[in-house]
Amino acid sequence: MKVYYIIPASSRIQAMALWPFVIANIALKDRGVSTQLLRHEKIHLRQQLELLILPFYVWYLSEWLVRWCIYRDRTRAYRTICFEQEAYTHDVQKNYLKVRRGWSFLRYLK
């Protein structure tokens, strides 16, 4: 997995997983992406593989739009996406991807 630092420093986005890469904020280039943030993005890469990549992006955007319509808050909409909930819950676990079962993000659908 290769990390590319191309997100503008002025952006609130720290990093994102775009199969098969991680795109990171330029502001992180000097110190690098933290281990926890990298784990978070690796979880997303695994989710993308499970959904055969393109359907992941369609589902992700659709879920965000539905949740934005419900909450009218883009941050809350983002944080309640099932993919993000799984990644935020487990990005502190060093061996999560080794023990993770397939389609685990479904547990976070509400």
CSV table of C-alpha atoms in Angstrom, one decimal:
chain,number,residue,atom,x,y,z
A,1,MET,CA,0.0,0.0,0.0
A,2,LYS,CA,1.4,3.3,-1.1
A,3,VAL,CA,0.6,6.7,0.6
A,4,TYR,CA,0.4,9.8,-1.6
A,5,TYR,CA,0.3,13.2,0.0
A,6,ILE,CA,-1.9,15.2,-2.3
A,7,ILE,CA,-4.8,16.5,-0.1
A,8,PRO,CA,-4.4,20.2,0.3
A,9,ALA,CA,-3.1,21.3,3.7
A,10,SER,CA,-6.1,23.6,4.2
A,11,SER,CA,-8.5,20.6,4.0
A,12,ARG,CA,-10.1,19.1,7.1
A,13,ILE,CA,-9.5,15.6,5.6
A,14,GLN,CA,-6.5,13.9,7.0
A,15,ALA,CA,-6.5,10.8,4.7
A,16,MET,CA,-8.7,8.6,2.6
A,17,ALA,CA,-8.5,5.2,1.1
A,18,LEU,CA,-8.9,5.1,-2.7
A,19,TRP,CA,-8.2,1.5,-3.8
A,20,PRO,CA,-5.3,0.6,-3.8
A,21,PHE,CA,-3.8,3.7,-2.3
A,22,VAL,CA,-4.1,5.9,0.7
A,23,ILE,CA,-4.3,9.6,-0.1
A,24,ALA,CA,-3.1,11.8,2.8
A,25,ASN,CA,-3.0,15.5,3.6
A,26,ILE,CA,0.1,17.4,2.6
A,27,ALA,CA,0.4,18.7,6.1
A,28,LEU,CA,1.2,15.2,7.3
A,29,LYS,CA,4.1,14.7,4.9
A,30,ASP,CA,6.9,15.8,7.2
A,31,ARG,CA,5.8,13.6,10.2
A,32,GLY,CA,4.0,10.9,8.2
A,33,VAL,CA,0.6,9.3,8.7
A,34,SER,CA,0.1,7.9,12.2
A,35,THR,CA,-0.1,4.2,12.7
A,36,GLN,CA,-3.7,4.5,13.9
A,37,LEU,CA,-4.8,6.6,10.9
A,38,LEU,CA,-3.1,4.0,8.6
A,39,ARG,CA,-4.9,1.2,10.3
A,40,HIS,CA,-8.2,3.1,9.8
A,41,GLU,CA,-7.5,3.5,6.1
A,42,LYS,CA,-6.4,-0.2,5.8
A,43,ILE,CA,-9.8,-1.2,7.2
A,44,HIS,CA,-11.4,0.8,4.5
A,45,LEU,CA,-9.2,-0.9,1.8
A,46,ARG,CA,-10.4,-4.3,3.1
A,47,GLN,CA,-14.0,-3.1,3.0
A,48,GLN,CA,-13.5,-1.9,-0.6
A,49,LEU,CA,-12.1,-5.3,-1.6
A,50,GLU,CA,-15.1,-7.1,0.0
A,51,LEU,CA,-17.5,-5.0,-2.0
A,52,LEU,CA,-15.4,-5.2,-5.2
A,53,ILE,CA,-14.3,-1.6,-5.0
A,54,LEU,CA,-16.9,0.4,-7.0
A,55,PRO,CA,-20.0,-0.8,-5.0
A,56,PHE,CA,-18.2,0.4,-1.9
A,57,TYR,CA,-18.1,4.0,-3.1
A,58,VAL,CA,-21.7,3.9,-4.3
A,59,TRP,CA,-22.8,2.5,-0.9
A,60,TYR,CA,-20.6,4.9,1.0
A,61,LEU,CA,-21.9,8.0,-0.8
A,62,SER,CA,-25.5,6.7,-0.6
A,63,GLU,CA,-25.4,6.1,3.1
A,64,TRP,CA,-23.8,9.5,3.7
A,65,LEU,CA,-26.5,11.2,1.7
A,66,VAL,CA,-29.3,9.4,3.5
A,67,ARG,CA,-27.8,10.1,6.9
A,68,TRP,CA,-27.2,13.8,5.9
A,69,CYS,CA,-30.9,14.1,5.1
A,70,ILE,CA,-31.8,12.6,8.5
A,71,TYR,CA,-29.3,14.6,10.6
A,72,ARG,CA,-28.7,17.7,8.5
A,73,ASP,CA,-25.1,17.6,9.8
A,74,ARG,CA,-22.3,16.4,7.5
A,75,THR,CA,-20.0,15.4,10.4
A,76,ARG,CA,-22.7,13.3,12.1
A,77,ALA,CA,-23.6,11.8,8.7
A,78,TYR,CA,-20.0,10.8,8.1
A,79,ARG,CA,-19.5,9.4,11.6
A,80,THR,CA,-22.6,7.2,11.4
A,81,ILE,CA,-21.7,5.5,8.1
A,82,CYS,CA,-21.3,1.8,8.9
A,83,PHE,CA,-17.8,1.7,7.2
A,84,GLU,CA,-16.6,4.6,9.4
A,85,GLN,CA,-18.1,3.1,12.6
A,86,GLU,CA,-16.2,-0.1,12.0
A,87,ALA,CA,-12.9,1.7,11.2
A,88,TYR,CA,-13.1,4.1,14.1
A,89,THR,CA,-14.0,1.3,16.5
A,90,HIS,CA,-11.1,-0.9,15.6
A,91,ASP,CA,-8.3,1.4,14.3
A,92,VAL,CA,-6.6,1.1,17.7
A,93,GLN,CA,-6.4,-2.7,17.5
A,94,LYS,CA,-3.1,-3.7,16.1
A,95,ASN,CA,-4.2,-7.2,14.9
A,96,TYR,CA,-7.8,-6.3,13.9
A,97,LEU,CA,-7.4,-7.1,10.2
A,98,LYS,CA,-6.0,-10.5,11.1
A,99,VAL,CA,-9.0,-11.5,13.2
A,100,ARG,CA,-11.7,-9.5,11.4
A,101,ARG,CA,-14.4,-11.5,9.8
A,102,GLY,CA,-15.7,-10.6,6.3
A,103,TRP,CA,-18.4,-8.1,5.9
A,104,SER,CA,-18.0,-6.9,9.6
A,105,PHE,CA,-19.2,-3.5,8.7
A,106,LEU,CA,-22.7,-4.9,8.4
A,107,ARG,CA,-22.8,-5.0,12.3
A,108,TYR,CA,-22.8,-1.2,12.3
A,109,LEU,CA,-25.8,-0.7,10.1
A,110,LYS,CA,-28.6,1.0,12.0
